[in-house]
C-alpha cells in the first residue's frame, strides 16, 4: 500500500529498531512507548485491521506474539505483559495497518489499560445472545 507508514517500516523502506523479522512480519519498538520495551508486530503485507487480515496471518501473528512475550519477559525482566490490538478510530486505532502492541508491564508502572466494569443485565445478555446466534 502506497503511503502506509507501517508498510514502509515492515518492508525495510523506513528504518526502525527491529527486535525480530521473518518473511511475514517485522517487530519494532514503538516510538511512543507505554512502557519500556513496548513493541509492535507488523505484518509485511497490508491489512488495515483485523477484519482484513487473512486467517493465515492472524494465526501466525498470535504465535509470534506468544514467542515475543516469552523472549521479552526473559530479556527485560518485566512482571507482566499486555497484548493489545485496536481496530477502528473508536477503538483507538491511529495507524490503519494491522498491528499488535506488545507491552511489557512493571509493578507500579501506572500504565492505564483498565476500564470501570459495568453490569451485565439479563436484558442485555439476552439481546446479545439473540443477535450473536441469529
Ligand atoms: P494504534 O493507536 O493502535 O493505531 O497504535 C499506533 C502505534 O504506533 C502508537 O503506539 C504509536 O506510538 C506507534 N507509532 C506511530 N508511528 C510510528 C513509527 N513511525 N514508528 C514506531 N511506532 C510508531
Ligand atoms: Zn500498510
Tab-separated table of N, CA and C and ligand atoms in Angstrom:
chain	number	residue	atom	x	y	z
A	1	UNK	N	0.859	-1.206	0.000
A	1	UNK	CA	0.000	0.000	0.000
A	1	UNK	C	0.882	1.239	0.000
A	2	UNK	N	0.670	2.117	-0.979
A	2	UNK	CA	1.433	3.371	-1.008
A	2	UNK	C	1.023	4.256	0.152
A	3	UNK	N	1.988	5.011	0.634
A	3	UNK	CA	1.725	5.974	1.706
A	3	UNK	C	1.250	5.375	3.011
A	4	UNK	N	1.531	4.096	3.226
A	4	UNK	CA	1.238	3.486	4.523
A	4	UNK	C	2.568	3.356	5.260
A	5	UNK	N	2.698	4.078	6.345
A	5	UNK	CA	3.990	4.125	7.050
A	5	UNK	C	4.396	2.756	7.583
A	6	UNK	N	3.426	1.966	8.033
A	6	UNK	CA	3.781	0.647	8.576
A	6	UNK	C	4.147	-0.342	7.462
A	7	UNK	N	3.588	-0.173	6.260
A	7	UNK	CA	4.063	-0.972	5.118
A	7	UNK	C	5.533	-0.670	4.868
A	8	UNK	N	5.858	0.614	4.894
A	8	UNK	CA	7.248	1.014	4.610
A	8	UNK	C	8.195	0.520	5.695
A	9	UNK	N	7.804	0.632	6.944
A	9	UNK	CA	8.655	0.154	8.042
A	9	UNK	C	8.778	-1.372	7.977
A	10	UNK	N	7.660	-2.045	7.814
A	10	UNK	CA	7.673	-3.518	7.830
A	10	UNK	C	8.558	-4.071	6.725
A	11	UNK	N	8.585	-3.384	5.584
A	11	UNK	CA	9.352	-3.870	4.436
A	11	UNK	C	10.740	-3.239	4.322
A	12	UNK	N	11.148	-2.500	5.367
A	12	UNK	CA	12.516	-2.008	5.431
A	12	UNK	C	12.789	-0.744	4.645
A	13	UNK	N	11.751	-0.086	4.113
A	13	UNK	CA	11.969	1.156	3.354
A	13	UNK	C	12.235	2.333	4.286
A	14	UNK	N	11.707	2.246	5.504
A	14	UNK	CA	11.993	3.242	6.544
A	14	UNK	C	12.603	2.465	7.701
A	15	UNK	N	13.768	2.930	8.204
A	15	UNK	CA	14.407	2.175	9.291
A	15	UNK	C	13.623	2.250	10.602
A	16	UNK	N	13.712	1.175	11.351
A	16	UNK	CA	13.075	1.132	12.675
A	16	UNK	C	13.865	0.155	13.529
A	17	UNK	N	13.821	0.349	14.834
A	17	UNK	CA	14.512	-0.556	15.762
A	17	UNK	C	13.808	-1.905	15.731
A	18	UNK	N	14.465	-2.890	15.120
A	18	UNK	CA	13.830	-4.179	14.854
A	18	UNK	C	14.240	-5.232	15.882
A	19	UNK	N	13.260	-5.815	16.547
A	19	UNK	CA	13.519	-6.866	17.542
A	19	UNK	C	13.482	-8.250	16.915
A	20	UNK	N	12.763	-8.361	15.792
A	20	UNK	CA	12.587	-9.671	15.154
A	20	UNK	C	12.095	-9.429	13.726
A	21	UNK	N	12.497	-10.331	12.821
A	21	UNK	CA	11.988	-10.244	11.444
A	21	UNK	C	11.927	-11.636	10.843
A	22	UNK	N	10.867	-11.922	10.090
A	22	UNK	CA	10.829	-13.129	9.260
A	22	UNK	C	10.145	-12.759	7.944
A	23	UNK	N	9.759	-13.759	7.159
A	23	UNK	CA	9.225	-13.412	5.833
A	23	UNK	C	7.865	-12.716	5.901
A	24	UNK	N	7.151	-12.890	6.992
A	24	UNK	CA	5.803	-12.317	7.107
A	24	UNK	C	5.706	-11.083	7.996
A	25	UNK	N	6.622	-10.949	8.960
A	25	UNK	CA	6.465	-9.902	9.984
A	25	UNK	C	7.773	-9.192	10.289
A	26	UNK	N	7.639	-7.964	10.793
A	26	UNK	CA	8.733	-7.280	11.479
A	26	UNK	C	8.178	-6.815	12.829
A	27	UNK	N	8.991	-6.965	13.873
A	27	UNK	CA	8.604	-6.483	15.202
A	27	UNK	C	9.525	-5.325	15.546
A	28	UNK	N	8.920	-4.158	15.825
A	28	UNK	CA	9.727	-2.939	16.063
A	28	UNK	C	9.387	-2.324	17.411
A	29	UNK	N	10.290	-1.497	17.889
A	29	UNK	CA	9.979	-0.718	19.090
A	29	UNK	C	9.039	0.422	18.730
A	30	UNK	N	8.014	0.612	19.553
A	30	UNK	CA	7.073	1.726	19.380
A	30	UNK	C	7.789	3.040	19.723
A	31	UNK	N	7.574	4.073	18.871
A	31	UNK	CA	8.232	5.370	19.100
A	31	UNK	C	7.585	6.168	20.226
A	32	UNK	N	6.391	5.765	20.621
A	32	UNK	CA	5.712	6.442	21.740
A	32	UNK	C	5.333	5.415	22.788
A	33	UNK	N	6.331	4.823	23.416
A	33	UNK	CA	6.060	3.635	24.240
A	33	UNK	C	5.230	3.901	25.499
A	34	UNK	N	4.327	2.966	25.774
A	34	UNK	CA	3.560	3.000	27.026
A	34	UNK	C	4.450	2.573	28.185
A	35	UNK	N	5.426	1.728	27.894
A	35	UNK	CA	6.345	1.231	28.927
A	35	UNK	C	7.665	0.870	28.254
A	36	UNK	N	8.679	0.577	29.055
A	36	UNK	CA	9.993	0.226	28.490
A	36	UNK	C	9.893	-1.091	27.722
A	37	UNK	N	10.178	-1.044	26.426
A	37	UNK	CA	10.143	-2.251	25.607
A	37	UNK	C	8.879	-2.405	24.773
A	38	UNK	N	7.940	-1.456	24.889
A	38	UNK	CA	6.698	-1.501	24.092
A	38	UNK	C	7.057	-1.697	22.613
A	39	UNK	N	6.540	-2.764	22.038
A	39	UNK	CA	6.878	-3.119	20.656
A	39	UNK	C	5.607	-3.365	19.853
A	40	UNK	N	5.775	-3.397	18.536
A	40	UNK	CA	4.639	-3.606	17.624
A	40	UNK	C	4.955	-4.739	16.663
A	41	UNK	N	4.032	-5.657	16.506
A	41	UNK	CA	4.137	-6.685	15.460
A	41	UNK	C	3.474	-6.135	14.205
A	42	UNK	N	4.251	-6.032	13.130
A	42	UNK	CA	3.715	-5.524	11.864
A	42	UNK	C	3.779	-6.608	10.794
A	43	UNK	N	2.653	-6.992	10.206
A	43	UNK	CA	2.730	-7.872	9.033
A	43	UNK	C	3.344	-7.103	7.864
A	44	UNK	N	4.085	-7.806	7.003
A	44	UNK	CA	4.709	-7.141	5.855
A	44	UNK	C	3.707	-6.821	4.749
A	45	UNK	N	2.617	-7.586	4.688
A	45	UNK	CA	1.585	-7.273	3.696
A	45	UNK	C	0.493	-6.436	4.355
A	46	UNK	N	-0.085	-5.538	3.573
A	46	UNK	CA	-1.031	-4.580	4.146
A	46	UNK	C	-2.397	-5.194	4.411
A	47	UNK	N	-2.857	-5.012	5.650
A	47	UNK	CA	-4.255	-5.232	6.012
A	47	UNK	C	-4.557	-4.090	6.970
A	48	UNK	N	-5.659	-3.389	6.756
A	48	UNK	CA	-5.926	-2.198	7.563
A	48	UNK	C	-6.204	-2.556	9.014
A	49	UNK	N	-6.811	-3.722	9.213
A	49	UNK	CA	-7.291	-4.076	10.552
A	49	UNK	C	-7.563	-5.583	10.595
A	50	UNK	N	-8.091	-6.044	11.710
A	50	UNK	CA	-8.300	-7.493	11.880
A	50	UNK	C	-9.333	-8.045	10.890
A	51	UNK	N	-10.249	-7.170	10.472
A	51	UNK	CA	-11.290	-7.625	9.534
A	51	UNK	C	-10.688	-7.971	8.169
A	52	UNK	N	-9.596	-7.296	7.825
A	52	UNK	CA	-8.949	-7.523	6.525
A	52	UNK	C	-7.830	-8.559	6.582
A	53	UNK	N	-7.442	-8.938	7.790
A	53	UNK	CA	-6.293	-9.836	7.943
A	53	UNK	C	-6.673	-11.272	7.556
A	54	UNK	N	-5.792	-11.948	6.826
A	54	UNK	CA	-6.087	-13.339	6.450
A	54	UNK	C	-6.024	-14.233	7.687
A	55	UNK	N	-6.731	-15.350	7.640
A	55	UNK	CA	-6.688	-16.319	8.750
A	55	UNK	C	-5.260	-16.795	8.972
A	56	UNK	N	-4.546	-16.988	7.867
A	56	UNK	CA	-3.180	-17.498	7.974
A	56	UNK	C	-2.282	-16.521	8.743
A	57	UNK	N	-2.352	-15.235	8.399
A	57	UNK	CA	-1.523	-14.254	9.100
A	57	UNK	C	-2.004	-14.033	10.528
A	58	UNK	N	-3.314	-14.132	10.740
A	58	UNK	CA	-3.844	-13.981	12.098
A	58	UNK	C	-3.278	-15.071	13.003
A	59	UNK	N	-3.251	-16.283	12.490
A	59	UNK	CA	-2.720	-17.405	13.279
A	59	UNK	C	-1.232	-17.211	13.544
A	60	UNK	N	-0.492	-16.842	12.495
A	60	UNK	CA	0.949	-16.640	12.660
A	60	UNK	C	1.240	-15.483	13.616
A	61	UNK	N	0.428	-14.439	13.560
A	61	UNK	CA	0.649	-13.265	14.426
A	61	UNK	C	0.490	-13.654	15.892
A	62	UNK	N	-0.477	-14.503	16.180
A	62	UNK	CA	-0.696	-14.898	17.579
A	62	UNK	C	0.446	-15.771	18.089
A	63	UNK	N	0.930	-16.653	17.231
A	63	UNK	CA	2.075	-17.491	17.625
A	63	UNK	C	3.302	-16.619	17.862
A	64	UNK	N	3.497	-15.635	16.982
A	64	UNK	CA	4.634	-14.729	17.150
A	64	UNK	C	4.484	-13.895	18.424
A	65	UNK	N	3.262	-13.436	18.705
A	65	UNK	CA	3.032	-12.650	19.931
A	65	UNK	C	3.423	-13.462	21.155
A	66	UNK	N	3.092	-14.730	21.139
A	66	UNK	CA	3.460	-15.588	22.273
A	66	UNK	C	4.981	-15.708	22.394
A	67	UNK	N	5.635	-15.962	21.267
A	67	UNK	CA	7.099	-16.103	21.295
A	67	UNK	C	7.753	-14.811	21.787
A	68	UNK	N	7.273	-13.679	21.292
A	68	UNK	CA	7.854	-12.391	21.694
A	68	UNK	C	7.600	-12.132	23.176
A	69	UNK	N	6.418	-12.465	23.654
A	69	UNK	CA	6.102	-12.247	25.075
A	69	UNK	C	7.070	-13.029	25.956
A	70	UNK	N	7.343	-14.270	25.586
A	70	UNK	CA	8.260	-15.110	26.375
A	70	UNK	C	9.667	-14.523	26.341
A	71	UNK	N	10.145	-14.203	25.120
A	71	UNK	CA	11.507	-13.685	24.965
A	71	UNK	C	11.684	-12.335	25.662
A	72	UNK	N	10.707	-11.452	25.468
A	72	UNK	CA	10.813	-10.103	26.048
A	72	UNK	C	10.719	-10.148	27.577
A	73	UNK	N	9.887	-11.040	28.082
A	73	UNK	CA	9.749	-11.151	29.543
A	73	UNK	C	11.065	-11.619	30.154
A	74	UNK	N	11.715	-12.580	29.478
A	74	UNK	CA	13.028	-13.052	29.958
A	74	UNK	C	14.069	-11.946	29.862
A	75	UNK	N	14.119	-11.275	28.711
A	75	UNK	CA	15.184	-10.299	28.459
A	75	UNK	C	15.011	-9.025	29.287
A	76	UNK	N	13.766	-8.578	29.417
A	76	UNK	CA	13.527	-7.280	30.073
A	76	UNK	C	13.167	-7.430	31.540
A	77	UNK	N	12.955	-8.676	31.961
A	77	UNK	CA	12.610	-8.949	33.368
A	77	UNK	C	11.367	-8.158	33.800
A	78	UNK	N	10.372	-8.136	32.919
A	78	UNK	CA	9.131	-7.446	33.290
A	78	UNK	C	8.291	-8.365	34.175
A	79	UNK	N	7.279	-7.760	34.817
A	79	UNK	CA	6.486	-8.509	35.800
A	79	UNK	C	5.153	-9.003	35.236
A	80	UNK	N	4.807	-8.493	34.066
A	80	UNK	CA	3.552	-8.880	33.413
A	80	UNK	C	3.619	-8.435	31.966
A	81	UNK	N	2.556	-8.702	31.218
A	81	UNK	CA	2.625	-8.434	29.785
A	81	UNK	C	1.218	-8.234	29.226
A	82	UNK	N	0.993	-7.126	28.515
A	82	UNK	CA	-0.286	-6.926	27.815
A	82	UNK	C	-0.077	-7.067	26.313
A	83	UNK	N	-1.028	-7.709	25.658
A	83	UNK	CA	-1.080	-7.740	24.193
A	83	UNK	C	-2.365	-7.021	23.809
A	84	UNK	N	-2.212	-5.934	23.040
A	84	UNK	CA	-3.348	-5.063	22.724
A	84	UNK	C	-3.421	-4.906	21.210
A	85	UNK	N	-4.636	-4.853	20.697
A	85	UNK	CA	-4.785	-4.723	19.247
A	85	UNK	C	-6.046	-3.911	18.979
A	86	UNK	N	-5.889	-2.727	18.396
A	86	UNK	CA	-7.006	-1.793	18.194
A	86	UNK	C	-7.511	-1.832	16.754
A	87	UNK	N	-8.833	-1.779	16.595
A	87	UNK	CA	-9.440	-1.757	15.262
A	87	UNK	C	-10.449	-0.630	15.160
A	88	UNK	N	-10.159	0.344	14.306
A	88	UNK	CA	-11.067	1.476	14.106
A	88	UNK	C	-10.747	2.619	15.056
A	89	UNK	N	-11.056	3.818	14.558
A	89	UNK	CA	-10.788	5.032	15.329
A	89	UNK	C	-11.454	4.989	16.698
A	90	UNK	N	-12.655	4.493	16.754
A	90	UNK	CA	-13.402	4.454	18.019
A	90	UNK	C	-12.679	3.608	19.054
A	91	UNK	N	-11.988	2.588	18.571
A	91	UNK	CA	-11.255	1.685	19.464
A	91	UNK	C	-9.827	2.159	19.719
A	92	UNK	N	-9.492	3.348	19.207
A	92	UNK	CA	-8.164	3.906	19.491
A	92	UNK	C	-7.123	3.643	18.429
A	93	UNK	N	-7.533	3.061	17.283
A	93	UNK	CA	-6.546	2.821	16.228
A	93	UNK	C	-6.163	4.153	15.569
A	94	UNK	N	-4.867	4.395	15.452
A	94	UNK	CA	-4.403	5.634	14.826
A	94	UNK	C	-3.594	5.378	13.552
A	95	UNK	N	-3.042	4.170	13.433
A	95	UNK	CA	-2.328	3.795	12.205
A	95	UNK	C	-3.093	2.624	11.594
A	96	UNK	N	-3.548	2.826	10.347
A	96	UNK	CA	-4.504	1.874	9.778
A	96	UNK	C	-3.820	0.792	8.936
A	97	UNK	N	-2.866	0.166	9.598
A	97	UNK	CA	-2.191	-1.047	9.109
A	97	UNK	C	-2.176	-1.949	10.337
A	98	UNK	N	-2.765	-3.129	10.226
A	98	UNK	CA	-2.897	-4.026	11.380
A	98	UNK	C	-1.593	-4.112	12.169
A	99	UNK	N	-1.705	-4.041	13.469
A	99	UNK	CA	-0.532	-4.246	14.333
A	99	UNK	C	-0.987	-4.734	15.696
A	100	UNK	N	-0.100	-5.446	16.353
A	100	UNK	CA	-0.359	-5.882	17.726
A	100	UNK	C	0.644	-5.189	18.631
A	101	UNK	N	0.141	-4.618	19.715
A	101	UNK	CA	1.008	-3.989	20.709
A	101	UNK	C	1.497	-5.050	21.694
A	102	UNK	N	2.803	-5.075	21.918
A	102	UNK	CA	3.402	-5.935	22.949
A	102	UNK	C	3.882	-4.997	24.047
A	103	UNK	N	3.234	-5.051	25.189
A	103	UNK	CA	3.503	-4.056	26.236
A	103	UNK	C	3.983	-4.738	27.509
A	104	UNK	N	5.304	-4.701	27.733
A	104	UNK	CA	5.825	-5.248	28.985
A	104	UNK	C	5.293	-4.414	30.151
A	105	UNK	N	4.968	-5.064	31.244
A	105	UNK	CA	4.455	-4.348	32.411
A	105	UNK	C	5.372	-4.549	33.610
A	106	UNK	N	5.547	-3.480	34.348
A	106	UNK	CA	6.422	-3.471	35.514
A	106	UNK	C	5.588	-3.054	36.716
A	107	UNK	N	5.764	-3.735	37.812
A	107	UNK	CA	4.981	-3.424	39.006
A	107	UNK	C	5.056	-1.922	39.304
A	108	UNK	N	3.881	-1.310	39.430
A	108	UNK	CA	3.820	0.118	39.754
A	108	UNK	C	4.068	1.045	38.576
A	109	UNK	N	4.038	0.509	37.335
A	109	UNK	CA	4.365	1.373	36.177
A	109	UNK	C	3.270	2.392	35.840
A	110	UNK	N	2.061	2.197	36.350
A	110	UNK	CA	0.996	3.173	36.136
A	110	UNK	C	0.438	3.212	34.725
A	111	UNK	N	0.784	2.233	33.895
A	111	UNK	CA	0.240	2.201	32.526
A	111	UNK	C	-1.273	1.957	32.617
A	112	UNK	N	-2.048	2.818	31.948
A	112	UNK	CA	-3.509	2.769	32.106
A	112	UNK	C	-4.213	2.000	31.014
A	113	UNK	N	-4.374	0.726	31.206
A	113	UNK	CA	-5.096	-0.072	30.210
A	113	UNK	C	-6.362	-0.668	30.840
A	114	UNK	N	-6.888	0.017	31.838
A	114	UNK	CA	-8.026	-0.551	32.572
A	114	UNK	C	-9.309	0.203	32.254
A	115	UNK	N	-10.435	-0.341	32.639
A	115	UNK	CA	-11.729	0.331	32.498
A	115	UNK	C	-12.555	0.052	33.738
A	116	UNK	N	-13.629	0.864	33.882
A	116	UNK	CA	-14.533	0.669	35.012
A	116	UNK	C	-15.546	-0.396	34.629
A	117	UNK	N	-15.613	-1.521	35.341
A	117	UNK	CA	-16.552	-2.574	34.975
A	117	UNK	C	-18.004	-2.111	35.098
A	118	UNK	N	-18.820	-2.445	34.084
A	118	UNK	CA	-20.254	-2.173	34.141
A	118	UNK	C	-20.971	-3.373	34.743
A	119	UNK	N	-22.279	-3.536	34.363
A	119	UNK	CA	-23.056	-4.668	34.868
A	119	UNK	C	-23.709	-5.368	33.686
A	120	UNK	N	-23.604	-6.662	33.620
A	120	UNK	CA	-24.288	-7.426	32.564
A	120	UNK	C	-25.702	-7.731	33.046
A	121	UNK	N	-26.678	-6.982	32.510
A	121	UNK	CA	-28.072	-7.222	32.904
A	121	UNK	C	-28.621	-8.397	32.092
A	122	UNK	N	-29.712	-9.012	32.605
A	122	UNK	CA	-30.343	-10.123	31.885
A	122	UNK	C	-30.833	-9.666	30.513
A	123	UNK	N	-31.364	-8.430	30.446
A	123	UNK	CA	-31.906	-7.906	29.186
A	123	UNK	C	-30.801	-7.796	28.122
A	124	UNK	N	-29.701	-7.219	28.516
A	124	UNK	CA	-28.603	-7.043	27.548
A	124	UNK	C	-27.983	-8.384	27.187
A	125	UNK	N	-27.852	-9.250	28.176
A	125	UNK	CA	-27.320	-10.590	27.891
A	125	UNK	C	-28.189	-11.290	26.842
A	126	UNK	N	-29.520	-11.246	27.037
A	126	UNK	CA	-30.429	-11.906	26.082
A	126	UNK	C	-30.336	-11.260	24.705
A	127	UNK	N	-30.254	-9.928	24.681
A	127	UNK	CA	-30.154	-9.210	23.396
A	127	UNK	C	-28.908	-9.666	22.626
A	128	UNK	N	-27.803	-9.724	23.336
A	128	UNK	CA	-26.547	-10.089	22.669
A	128	UNK	C	-26.571	-11.541	22.207
A	129	UNK	N	-27.050	-12.425	23.075
A	129	UNK	CA	-27.113	-13.847	22.693
A	129	UNK	C	-28.012	-14.038	21.479
A	130	UNK	N	-29.133	-13.300	21.430
A	130	UNK	CA	-30.054	-13.400	20.282
A	130	UNK	C	-29.368	-12.928	19.012
A	131	UNK	N	-28.703	-11.771	19.092
A	131	UNK	CA	-28.025	-11.229	17.900
A	131	UNK	C	-26.882	-12.130	17.433
A	132	UNK	N	-26.150	-12.656	18.378
A	132	UNK	CA	-24.982	-13.462	18.013
A	132	UNK	C	-25.370	-14.826	17.467
A	133	UNK	N	-26.536	-15.291	17.813
A	133	UNK	CA	-26.948	-16.635	17.367
A	133	UNK	C	-27.995	-16.562	16.258
A	134	UNK	N	-28.216	-15.369	15.699
A	134	UNK	CA	-29.242	-15.198	14.649
A	134	UNK	C	-28.781	-15.872	13.357
B	1	LIG	P1	-2.711	2.342	17.421
B	1	LIG	O1	-3.181	3.541	18.231
B	1	LIG	O2	-3.164	1.035	17.962
B	1	LIG	O3	-3.039	2.526	15.949
B	1	LIG	O4	-1.145	2.329	17.599
B	1	LIG	C1	-0.260	3.027	16.787
B	1	LIG	C2	1.074	2.982	17.481
B	1	LIG	O5	2.081	3.234	16.538
B	1	LIG	C3	1.253	4.023	18.606
B	1	LIG	O6	1.603	3.346	19.815
B	1	LIG	C4	2.385	4.920	18.093
B	1	LIG	O7	3.235	5.342	19.123
B	1	LIG	C5	3.095	3.996	17.129
B	1	LIG	N1	3.793	4.617	16.019
B	1	LIG	C6	3.307	5.528	15.148
B	1	LIG	N2	4.231	5.810	14.203
B	1	LIG	C7	5.321	5.059	14.487
B	1	LIG	C8	6.601	4.911	13.887
B	1	LIG	N3	6.942	5.596	12.809
B	1	LIG	N4	7.468	4.037	14.440
B	1	LIG	C9	7.127	3.341	15.549
B	1	LIG	N5	5.928	3.435	16.156
B	1	LIG	C10	5.043	4.300	15.642
B	2	LIG	ZN1	0.261	-0.845	5.297
